[in-house]
PDB file of C-alpha atoms in Angstrom:
ATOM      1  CA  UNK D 207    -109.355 -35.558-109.028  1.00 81.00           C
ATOM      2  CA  UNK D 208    -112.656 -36.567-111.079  1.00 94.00           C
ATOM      3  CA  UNK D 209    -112.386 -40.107-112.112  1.00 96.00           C
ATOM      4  CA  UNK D 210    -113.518 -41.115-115.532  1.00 97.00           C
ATOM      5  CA  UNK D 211    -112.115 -44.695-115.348  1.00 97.00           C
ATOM      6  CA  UNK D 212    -112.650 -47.098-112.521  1.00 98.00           C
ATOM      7  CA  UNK D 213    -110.980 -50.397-112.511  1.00 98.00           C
ATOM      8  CA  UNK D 214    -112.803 -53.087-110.077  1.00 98.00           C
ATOM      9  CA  UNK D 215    -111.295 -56.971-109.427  1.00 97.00           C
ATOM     10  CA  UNK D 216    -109.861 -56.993-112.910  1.00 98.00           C
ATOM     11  CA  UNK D 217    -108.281 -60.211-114.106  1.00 97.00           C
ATOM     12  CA  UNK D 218    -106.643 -61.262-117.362  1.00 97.00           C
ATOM     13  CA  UNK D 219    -105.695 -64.626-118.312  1.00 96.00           C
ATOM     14  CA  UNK D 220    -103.446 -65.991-121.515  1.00 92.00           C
ATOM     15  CA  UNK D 221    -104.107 -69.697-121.485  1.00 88.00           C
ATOM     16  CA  UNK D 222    -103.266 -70.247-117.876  1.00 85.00           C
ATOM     17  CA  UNK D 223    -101.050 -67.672-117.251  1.00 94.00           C
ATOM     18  CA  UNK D 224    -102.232 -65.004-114.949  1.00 96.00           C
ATOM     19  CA  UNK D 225    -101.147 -61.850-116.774  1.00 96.00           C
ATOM     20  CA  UNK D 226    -103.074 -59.393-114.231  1.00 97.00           C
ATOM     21  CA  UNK D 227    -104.068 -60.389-110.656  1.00 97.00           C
ATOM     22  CA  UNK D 228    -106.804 -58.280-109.551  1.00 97.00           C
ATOM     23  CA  UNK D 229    -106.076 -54.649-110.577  1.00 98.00           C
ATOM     24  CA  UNK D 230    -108.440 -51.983-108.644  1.00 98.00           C
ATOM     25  CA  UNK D 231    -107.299 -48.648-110.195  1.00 97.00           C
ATOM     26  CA  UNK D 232    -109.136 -45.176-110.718  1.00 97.00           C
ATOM     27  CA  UNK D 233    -108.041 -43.067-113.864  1.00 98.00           C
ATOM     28  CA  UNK D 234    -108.381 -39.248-113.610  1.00 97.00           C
ATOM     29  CA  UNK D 235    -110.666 -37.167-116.312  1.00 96.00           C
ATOM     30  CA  UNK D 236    -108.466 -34.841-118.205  1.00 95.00           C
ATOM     31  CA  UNK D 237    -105.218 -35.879-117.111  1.00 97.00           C
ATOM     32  CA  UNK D 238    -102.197 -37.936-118.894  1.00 98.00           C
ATOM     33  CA  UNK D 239    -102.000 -41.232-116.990  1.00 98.00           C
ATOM     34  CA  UNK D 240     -98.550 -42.815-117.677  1.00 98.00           C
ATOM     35  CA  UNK D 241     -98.671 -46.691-116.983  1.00 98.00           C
ATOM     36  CA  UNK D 242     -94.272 -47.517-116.091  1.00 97.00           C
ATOM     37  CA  UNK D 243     -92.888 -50.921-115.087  1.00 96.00           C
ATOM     38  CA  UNK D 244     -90.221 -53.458-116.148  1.00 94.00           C
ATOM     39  CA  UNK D 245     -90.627 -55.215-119.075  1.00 90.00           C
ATOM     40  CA  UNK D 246     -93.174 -57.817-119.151  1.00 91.00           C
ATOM     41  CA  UNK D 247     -95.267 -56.426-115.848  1.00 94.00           C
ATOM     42  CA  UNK D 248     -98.741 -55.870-117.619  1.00 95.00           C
ATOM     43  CA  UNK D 249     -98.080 -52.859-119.083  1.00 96.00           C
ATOM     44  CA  UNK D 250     -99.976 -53.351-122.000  1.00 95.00           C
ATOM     45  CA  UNK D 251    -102.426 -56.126-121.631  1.00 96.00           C
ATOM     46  CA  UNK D 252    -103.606 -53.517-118.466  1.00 97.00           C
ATOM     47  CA  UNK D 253    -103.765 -50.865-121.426  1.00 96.00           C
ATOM     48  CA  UNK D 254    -105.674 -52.902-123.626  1.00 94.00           C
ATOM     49  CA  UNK D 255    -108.061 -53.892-121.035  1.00 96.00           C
ATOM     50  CA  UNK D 256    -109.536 -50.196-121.653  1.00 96.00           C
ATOM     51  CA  UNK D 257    -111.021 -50.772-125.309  1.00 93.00           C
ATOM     52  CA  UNK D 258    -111.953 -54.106-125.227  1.00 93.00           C
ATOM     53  CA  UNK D 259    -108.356 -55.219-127.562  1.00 90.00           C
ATOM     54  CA  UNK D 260    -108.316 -58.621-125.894  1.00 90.00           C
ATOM     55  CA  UNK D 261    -111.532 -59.502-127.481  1.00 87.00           C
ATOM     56  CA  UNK D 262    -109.771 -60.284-130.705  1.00 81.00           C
ATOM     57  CA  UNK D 263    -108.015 -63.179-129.133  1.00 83.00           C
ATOM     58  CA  UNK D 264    -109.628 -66.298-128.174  1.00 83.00           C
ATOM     59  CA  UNK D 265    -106.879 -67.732-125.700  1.00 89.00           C
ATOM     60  CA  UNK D 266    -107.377 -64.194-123.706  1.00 92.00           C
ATOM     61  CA  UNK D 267    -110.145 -64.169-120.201  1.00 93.00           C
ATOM     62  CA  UNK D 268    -111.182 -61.205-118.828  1.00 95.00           C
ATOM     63  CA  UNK D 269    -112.852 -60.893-115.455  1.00 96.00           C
ATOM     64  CA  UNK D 270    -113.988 -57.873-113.613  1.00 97.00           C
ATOM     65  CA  UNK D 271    -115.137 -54.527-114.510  1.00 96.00           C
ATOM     66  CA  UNK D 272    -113.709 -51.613-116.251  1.00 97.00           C
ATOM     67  CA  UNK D 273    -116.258 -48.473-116.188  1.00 97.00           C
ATOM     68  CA  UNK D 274    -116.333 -45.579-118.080  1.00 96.00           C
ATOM     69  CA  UNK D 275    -118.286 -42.584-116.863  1.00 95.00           C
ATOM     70  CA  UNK D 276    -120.288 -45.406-114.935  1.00 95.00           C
ATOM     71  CA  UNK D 277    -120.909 -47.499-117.992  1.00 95.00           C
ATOM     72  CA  UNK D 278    -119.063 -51.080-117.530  1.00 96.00           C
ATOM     73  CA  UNK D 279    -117.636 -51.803-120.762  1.00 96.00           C
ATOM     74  CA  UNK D 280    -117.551 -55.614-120.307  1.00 95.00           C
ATOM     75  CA  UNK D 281    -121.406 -55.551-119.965  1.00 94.00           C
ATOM     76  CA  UNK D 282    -123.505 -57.615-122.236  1.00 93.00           C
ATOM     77  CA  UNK D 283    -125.355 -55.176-123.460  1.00 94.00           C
ATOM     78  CA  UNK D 284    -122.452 -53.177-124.305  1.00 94.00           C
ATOM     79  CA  UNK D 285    -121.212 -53.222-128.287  1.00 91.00           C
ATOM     80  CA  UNK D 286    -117.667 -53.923-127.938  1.00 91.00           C
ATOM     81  CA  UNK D 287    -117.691 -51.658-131.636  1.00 87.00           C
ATOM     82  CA  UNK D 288    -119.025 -48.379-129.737  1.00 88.00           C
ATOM     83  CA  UNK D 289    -116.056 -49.317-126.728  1.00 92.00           C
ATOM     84  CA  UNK D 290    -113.265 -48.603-129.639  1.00 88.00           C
ATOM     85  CA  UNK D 291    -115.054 -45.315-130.853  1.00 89.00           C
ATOM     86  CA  UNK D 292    -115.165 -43.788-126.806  1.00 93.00           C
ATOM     87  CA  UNK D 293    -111.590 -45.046-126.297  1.00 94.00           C
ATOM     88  CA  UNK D 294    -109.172 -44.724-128.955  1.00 90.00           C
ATOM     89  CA  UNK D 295    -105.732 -47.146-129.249  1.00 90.00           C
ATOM     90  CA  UNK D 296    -102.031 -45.439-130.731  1.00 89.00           C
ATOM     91  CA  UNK D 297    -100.400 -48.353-131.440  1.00 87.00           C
ATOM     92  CA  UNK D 298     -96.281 -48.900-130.719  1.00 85.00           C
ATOM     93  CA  UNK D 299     -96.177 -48.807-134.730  1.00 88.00           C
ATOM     94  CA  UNK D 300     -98.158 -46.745-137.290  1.00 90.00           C
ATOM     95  CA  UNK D 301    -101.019 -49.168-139.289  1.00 91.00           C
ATOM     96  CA  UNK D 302    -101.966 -46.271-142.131  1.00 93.00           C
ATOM     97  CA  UNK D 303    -104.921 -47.663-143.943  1.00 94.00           C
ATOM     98  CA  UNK D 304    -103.954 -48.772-147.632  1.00 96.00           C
ATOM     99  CA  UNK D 305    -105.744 -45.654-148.774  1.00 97.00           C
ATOM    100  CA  UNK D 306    -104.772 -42.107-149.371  1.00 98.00           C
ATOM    101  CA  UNK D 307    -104.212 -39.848-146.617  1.00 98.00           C
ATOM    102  CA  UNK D 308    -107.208 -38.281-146.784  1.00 98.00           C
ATOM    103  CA  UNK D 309    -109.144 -41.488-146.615  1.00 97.00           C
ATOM    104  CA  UNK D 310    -107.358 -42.404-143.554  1.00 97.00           C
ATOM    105  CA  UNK D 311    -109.287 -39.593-141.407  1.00 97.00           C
ATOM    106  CA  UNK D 312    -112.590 -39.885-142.922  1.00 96.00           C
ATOM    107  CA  UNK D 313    -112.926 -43.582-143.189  1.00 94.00           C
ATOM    108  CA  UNK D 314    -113.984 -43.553-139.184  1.00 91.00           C
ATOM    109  CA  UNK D 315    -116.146 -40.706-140.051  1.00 93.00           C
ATOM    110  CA  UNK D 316    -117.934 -42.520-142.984  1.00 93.00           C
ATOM    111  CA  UNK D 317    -118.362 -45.521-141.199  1.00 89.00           C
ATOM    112  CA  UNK D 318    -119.863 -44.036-138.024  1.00 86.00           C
ATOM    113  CA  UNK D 319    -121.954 -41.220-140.105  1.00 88.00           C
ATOM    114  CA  UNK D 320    -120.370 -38.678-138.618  1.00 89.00           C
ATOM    115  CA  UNK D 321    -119.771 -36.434-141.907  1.00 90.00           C
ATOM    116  CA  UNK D 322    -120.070 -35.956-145.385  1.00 92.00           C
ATOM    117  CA  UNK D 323    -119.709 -33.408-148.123  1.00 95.00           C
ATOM    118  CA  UNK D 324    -117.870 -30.235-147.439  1.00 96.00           C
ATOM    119  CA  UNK D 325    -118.203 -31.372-143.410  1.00 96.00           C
ATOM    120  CA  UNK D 326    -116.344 -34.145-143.998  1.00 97.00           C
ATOM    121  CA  UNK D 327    -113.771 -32.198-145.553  1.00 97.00           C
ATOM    122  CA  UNK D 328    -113.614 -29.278-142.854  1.00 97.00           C
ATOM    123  CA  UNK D 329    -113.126 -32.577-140.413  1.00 96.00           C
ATOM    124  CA  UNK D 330    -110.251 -33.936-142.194  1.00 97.00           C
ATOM    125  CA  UNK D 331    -108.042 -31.004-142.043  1.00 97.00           C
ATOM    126  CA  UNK D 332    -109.371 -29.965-138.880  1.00 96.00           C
ATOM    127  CA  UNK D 333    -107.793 -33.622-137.369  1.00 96.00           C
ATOM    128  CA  UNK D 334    -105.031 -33.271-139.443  1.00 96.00           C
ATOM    129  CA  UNK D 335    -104.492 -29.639-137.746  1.00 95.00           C
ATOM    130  CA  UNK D 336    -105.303 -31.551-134.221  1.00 92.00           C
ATOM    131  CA  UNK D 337    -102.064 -33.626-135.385  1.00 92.00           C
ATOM    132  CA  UNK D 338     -99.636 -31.183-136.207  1.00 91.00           C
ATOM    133  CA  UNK D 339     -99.778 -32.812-139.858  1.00 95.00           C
ATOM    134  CA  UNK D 340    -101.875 -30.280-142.263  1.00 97.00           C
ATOM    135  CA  UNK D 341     -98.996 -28.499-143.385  1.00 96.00           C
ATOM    136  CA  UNK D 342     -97.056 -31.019-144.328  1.00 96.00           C
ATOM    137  CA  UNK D 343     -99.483 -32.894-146.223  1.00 97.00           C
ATOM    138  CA  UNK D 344    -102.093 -30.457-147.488  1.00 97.00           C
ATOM    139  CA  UNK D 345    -101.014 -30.413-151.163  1.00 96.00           C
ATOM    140  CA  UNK D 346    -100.836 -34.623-151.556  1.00 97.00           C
ATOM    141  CA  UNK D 347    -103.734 -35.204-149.295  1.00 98.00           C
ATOM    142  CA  UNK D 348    -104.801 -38.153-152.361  1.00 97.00           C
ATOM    143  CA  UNK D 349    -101.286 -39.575-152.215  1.00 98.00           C
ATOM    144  CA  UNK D 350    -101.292 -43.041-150.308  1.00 97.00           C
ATOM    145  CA  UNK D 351    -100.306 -43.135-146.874  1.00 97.00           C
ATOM    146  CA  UNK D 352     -97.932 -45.446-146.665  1.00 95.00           C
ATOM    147  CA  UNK D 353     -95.492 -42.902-148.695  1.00 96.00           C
ATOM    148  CA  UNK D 354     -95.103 -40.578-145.496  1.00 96.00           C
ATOM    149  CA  UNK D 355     -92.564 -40.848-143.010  1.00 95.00           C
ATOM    150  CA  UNK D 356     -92.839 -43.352-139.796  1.00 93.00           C
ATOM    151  CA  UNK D 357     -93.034 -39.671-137.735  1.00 92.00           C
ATOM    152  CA  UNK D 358     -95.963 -38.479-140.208  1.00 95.00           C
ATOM    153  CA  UNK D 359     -97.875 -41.896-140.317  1.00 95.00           C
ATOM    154  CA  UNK D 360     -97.802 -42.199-136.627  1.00 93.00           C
ATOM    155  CA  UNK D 361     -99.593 -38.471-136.770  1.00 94.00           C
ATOM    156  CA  UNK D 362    -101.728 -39.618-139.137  1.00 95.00           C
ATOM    157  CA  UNK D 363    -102.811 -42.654-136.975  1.00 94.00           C
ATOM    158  CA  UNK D 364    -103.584 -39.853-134.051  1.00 93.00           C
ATOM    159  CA  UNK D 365    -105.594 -37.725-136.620  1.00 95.00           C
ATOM    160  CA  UNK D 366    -107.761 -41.048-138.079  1.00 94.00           C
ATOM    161  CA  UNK D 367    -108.134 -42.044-133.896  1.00 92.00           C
ATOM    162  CA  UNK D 368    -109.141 -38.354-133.199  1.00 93.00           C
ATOM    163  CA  UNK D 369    -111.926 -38.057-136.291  1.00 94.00           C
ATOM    164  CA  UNK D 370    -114.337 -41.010-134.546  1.00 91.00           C
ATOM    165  CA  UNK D 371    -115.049 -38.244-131.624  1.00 90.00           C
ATOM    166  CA  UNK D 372    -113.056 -40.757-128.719  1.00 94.00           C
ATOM    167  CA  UNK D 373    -113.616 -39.633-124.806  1.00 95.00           C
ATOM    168  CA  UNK D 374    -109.679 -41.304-124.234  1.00 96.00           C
ATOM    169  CA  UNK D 375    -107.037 -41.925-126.234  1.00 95.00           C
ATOM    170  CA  UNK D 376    -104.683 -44.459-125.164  1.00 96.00           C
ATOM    171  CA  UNK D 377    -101.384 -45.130-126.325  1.00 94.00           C
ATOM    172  CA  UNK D 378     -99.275 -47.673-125.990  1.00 94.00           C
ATOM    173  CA  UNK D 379     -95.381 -46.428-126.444  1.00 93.00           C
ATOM    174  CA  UNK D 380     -96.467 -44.696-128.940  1.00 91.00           C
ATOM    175  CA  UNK D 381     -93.227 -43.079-129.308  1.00 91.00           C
ATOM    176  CA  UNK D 382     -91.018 -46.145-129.277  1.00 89.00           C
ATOM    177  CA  UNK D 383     -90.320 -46.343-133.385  1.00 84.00           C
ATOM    178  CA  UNK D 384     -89.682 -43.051-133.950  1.00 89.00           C
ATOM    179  CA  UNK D 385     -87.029 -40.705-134.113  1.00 88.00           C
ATOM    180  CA  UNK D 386     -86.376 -38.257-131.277  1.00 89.00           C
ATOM    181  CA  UNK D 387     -88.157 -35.396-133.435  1.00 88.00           C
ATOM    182  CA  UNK D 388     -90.882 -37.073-135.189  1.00 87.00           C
ATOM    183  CA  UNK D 389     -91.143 -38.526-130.518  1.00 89.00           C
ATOM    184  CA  UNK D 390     -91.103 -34.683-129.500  1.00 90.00           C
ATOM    185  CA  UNK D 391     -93.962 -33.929-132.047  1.00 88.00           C
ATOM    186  CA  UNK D 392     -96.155 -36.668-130.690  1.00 90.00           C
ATOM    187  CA  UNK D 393     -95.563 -35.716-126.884  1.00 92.00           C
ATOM    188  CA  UNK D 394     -96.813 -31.985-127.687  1.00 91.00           C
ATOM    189  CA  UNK D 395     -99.834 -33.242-129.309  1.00 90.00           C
ATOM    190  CA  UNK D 396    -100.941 -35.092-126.319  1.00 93.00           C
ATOM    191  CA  UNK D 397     -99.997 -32.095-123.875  1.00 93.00           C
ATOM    192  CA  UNK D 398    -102.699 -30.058-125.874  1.00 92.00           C
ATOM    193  CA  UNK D 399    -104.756 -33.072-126.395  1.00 92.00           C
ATOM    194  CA  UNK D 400    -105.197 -33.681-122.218  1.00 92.00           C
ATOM    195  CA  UNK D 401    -107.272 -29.949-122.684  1.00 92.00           C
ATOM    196  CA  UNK D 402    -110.371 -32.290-124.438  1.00 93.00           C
ATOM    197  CA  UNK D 403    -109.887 -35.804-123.547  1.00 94.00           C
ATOM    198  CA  UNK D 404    -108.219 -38.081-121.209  1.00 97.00           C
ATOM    199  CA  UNK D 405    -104.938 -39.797-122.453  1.00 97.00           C
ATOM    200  CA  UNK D 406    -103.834 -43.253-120.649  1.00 97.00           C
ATOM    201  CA  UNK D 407    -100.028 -44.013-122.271  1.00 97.00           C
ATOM    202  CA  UNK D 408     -97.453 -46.847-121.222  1.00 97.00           C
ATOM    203  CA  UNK D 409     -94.179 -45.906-121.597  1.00 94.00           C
ATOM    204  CA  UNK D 410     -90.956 -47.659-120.895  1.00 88.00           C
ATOM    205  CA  UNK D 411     -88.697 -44.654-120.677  1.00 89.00           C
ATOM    206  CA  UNK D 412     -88.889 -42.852-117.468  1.00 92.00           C
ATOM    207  CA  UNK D 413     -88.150 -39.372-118.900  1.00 92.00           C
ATOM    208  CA  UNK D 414     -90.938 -39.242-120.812  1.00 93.00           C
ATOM    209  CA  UNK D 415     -92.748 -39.861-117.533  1.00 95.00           C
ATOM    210  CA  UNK D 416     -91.708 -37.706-115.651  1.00 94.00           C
ATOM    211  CA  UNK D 417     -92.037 -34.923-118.905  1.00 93.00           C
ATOM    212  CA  UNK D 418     -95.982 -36.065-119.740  1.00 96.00           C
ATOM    213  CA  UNK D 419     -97.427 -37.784-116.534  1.00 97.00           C
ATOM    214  CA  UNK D 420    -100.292 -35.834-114.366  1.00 97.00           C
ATOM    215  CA  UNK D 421    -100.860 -39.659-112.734  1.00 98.00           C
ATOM    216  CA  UNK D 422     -98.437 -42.688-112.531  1.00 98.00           C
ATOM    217  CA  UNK D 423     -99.454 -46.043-112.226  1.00 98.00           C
ATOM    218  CA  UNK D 424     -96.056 -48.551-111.336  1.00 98.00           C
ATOM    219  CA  UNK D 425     -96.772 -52.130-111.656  1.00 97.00           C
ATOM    220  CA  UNK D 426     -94.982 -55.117-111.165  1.00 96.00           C
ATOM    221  CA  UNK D 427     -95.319 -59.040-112.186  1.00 95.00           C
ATOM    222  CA  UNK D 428     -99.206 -58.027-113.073  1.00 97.00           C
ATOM    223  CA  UNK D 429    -100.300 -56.027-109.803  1.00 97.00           C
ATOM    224  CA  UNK D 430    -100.295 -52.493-109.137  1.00 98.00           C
ATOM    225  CA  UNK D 431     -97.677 -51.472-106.833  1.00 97.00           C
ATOM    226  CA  UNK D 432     -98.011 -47.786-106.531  1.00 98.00           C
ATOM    227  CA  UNK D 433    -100.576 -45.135-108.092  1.00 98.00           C
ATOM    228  CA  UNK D 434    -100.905 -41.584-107.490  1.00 97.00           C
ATOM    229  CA  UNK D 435    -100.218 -38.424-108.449  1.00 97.00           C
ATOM    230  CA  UNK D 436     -96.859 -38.258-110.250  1.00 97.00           C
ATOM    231  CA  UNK D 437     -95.037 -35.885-108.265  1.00 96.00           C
ATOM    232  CA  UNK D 438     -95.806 -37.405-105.335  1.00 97.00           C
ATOM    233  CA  UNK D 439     -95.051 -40.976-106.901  1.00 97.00           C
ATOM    234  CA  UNK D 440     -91.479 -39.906-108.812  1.00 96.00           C
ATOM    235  CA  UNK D 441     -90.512 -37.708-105.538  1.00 95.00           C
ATOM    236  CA  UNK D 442     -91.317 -39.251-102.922  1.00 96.00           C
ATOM    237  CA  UNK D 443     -92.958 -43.311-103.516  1.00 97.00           C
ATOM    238  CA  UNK D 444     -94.378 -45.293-100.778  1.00 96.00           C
ATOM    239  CA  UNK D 445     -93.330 -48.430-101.715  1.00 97.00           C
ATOM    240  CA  UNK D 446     -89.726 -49.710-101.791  1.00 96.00           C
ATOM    241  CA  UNK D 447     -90.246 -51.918-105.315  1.00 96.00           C
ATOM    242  CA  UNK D 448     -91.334 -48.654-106.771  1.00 97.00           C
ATOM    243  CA  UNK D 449     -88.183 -46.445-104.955  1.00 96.00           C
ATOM    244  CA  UNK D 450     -86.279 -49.328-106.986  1.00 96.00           C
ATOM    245  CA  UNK D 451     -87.345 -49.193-110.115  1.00 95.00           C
ATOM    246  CA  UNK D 452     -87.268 -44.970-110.614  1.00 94.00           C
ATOM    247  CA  UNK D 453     -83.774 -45.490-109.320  1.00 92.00           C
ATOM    248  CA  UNK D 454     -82.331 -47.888-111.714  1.00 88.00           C
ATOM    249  CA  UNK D 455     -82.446 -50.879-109.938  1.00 83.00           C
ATOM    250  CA  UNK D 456     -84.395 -52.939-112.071  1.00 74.00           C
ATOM    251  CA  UNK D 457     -85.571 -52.816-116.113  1.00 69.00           C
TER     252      UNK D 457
END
């Protein structure tokens, strides 16, 4: 396993509650990493740790490192704006920009400078393609966003992540508002996706673990309890709290 993400000492702090207590992880390159746990256990604010989210809220503290190919993203020196173009977010819900559909995938690419002219259209469709949107939407491509389906925005969110050239895409239950199609289409997408980039996901429903996960990270009341990989974590765990949880025990 080549690791891509290491996780050193890492700390995070709402107010004065001590959301994570000293996390020391290492995420493999190329891999789906599924992130399961009880409600409330870190989940997320772990997740977020990756792109630098908690910046955008003041009461947040982060201490510790989080590198990326050997780069420490909380560095000074490091723009938090070029940490959110290497690491992508999927949100629980779809955010479509209040633009057209087509505007949705290029805006990341106009802002960055990554294409124009006929490039930038060969981009959009290619991302759209990546998405497993293109044919659906190919004919109302300057039709807002907002007018597709929950399914198709989330897609559309993937495609617009996708277009700023990311090293990981993270996603956090980013399957949890949709129907169990429009859920189906957005697990196959990141099946293929693991062939070009590393995906991180939390998800709260087992199944999908066990369906997507190369590596499973269980965690508990903010700590890591049990990481590995996920064969060896669903079939046979080392620790009893995580024997618990993949047996029903406790939500």
């Amino acid at each position: 396993m080549e690791t891509q993400i290491k996780i050193r000492d890492l700390n995070v702090y709402y107010n004065k509650v001590h959301a994570l207590k000293d996390i020391n992880l290492d995420l493999p390159r190329g891999q789906i990493t599924v992130i399961v746990g009880p409600s409330g256990c870190g989940k997320s604010t772990l997740l977020k740790t990756l792109n630098r989210f908690h910046d955008l809220a003041d009461d947040t503290q982060v201490t510790g490192h989080v590198e990326l190919d050997g780069v420490d993203l909380y560095a000074p020196d490091v723009e938090v704006t070029e940490v959110r173009t290497k690491v992508g977010l999927i949100a629980q819900r779809p955010f479509p920009l209040p633009m057209s559909i087509f505007e949705n995938v290029a805006y990341g690419m106009r802002i960055h400078k990554l294409a124009r002219g006929k490039e930038l259209r060969d981009k959009v469709k290619h991302y759209l393609e990546v998405a497993g949107l293109w044919d659906e939407v190919k004919g109302r491509l300057n039709t807002p966003a907002r007018d597709l389906s929950i399914g198709q925005q989330q897609r559309l969110c993937l495609a617009r992540g996708l277009a700023v050239e990311p090293e990981v895409i993270l996603g956090d239950e980013p399957t949890s508002s949709l129907d169990p199609i429009s859920a189906k289409f957005i697990e196959e997408r990141l099946e293929e996706l693991k062939k070009d980039y590393t995906v991180v996901l939390v998800s709260h429903v087992l199944r999908q673990a066990r369906h997507l996960a190369d590596y499973l990270v269980f965690m508990y009341l903010g700590e890591v309890v049990e990481a590995g990989p996920a064969e060896q974590v669903l079939n046979a765990p080392k620790n009893d709290r995580t024997r618990a949880y993949l047996q029903g025990e406790f939500y």
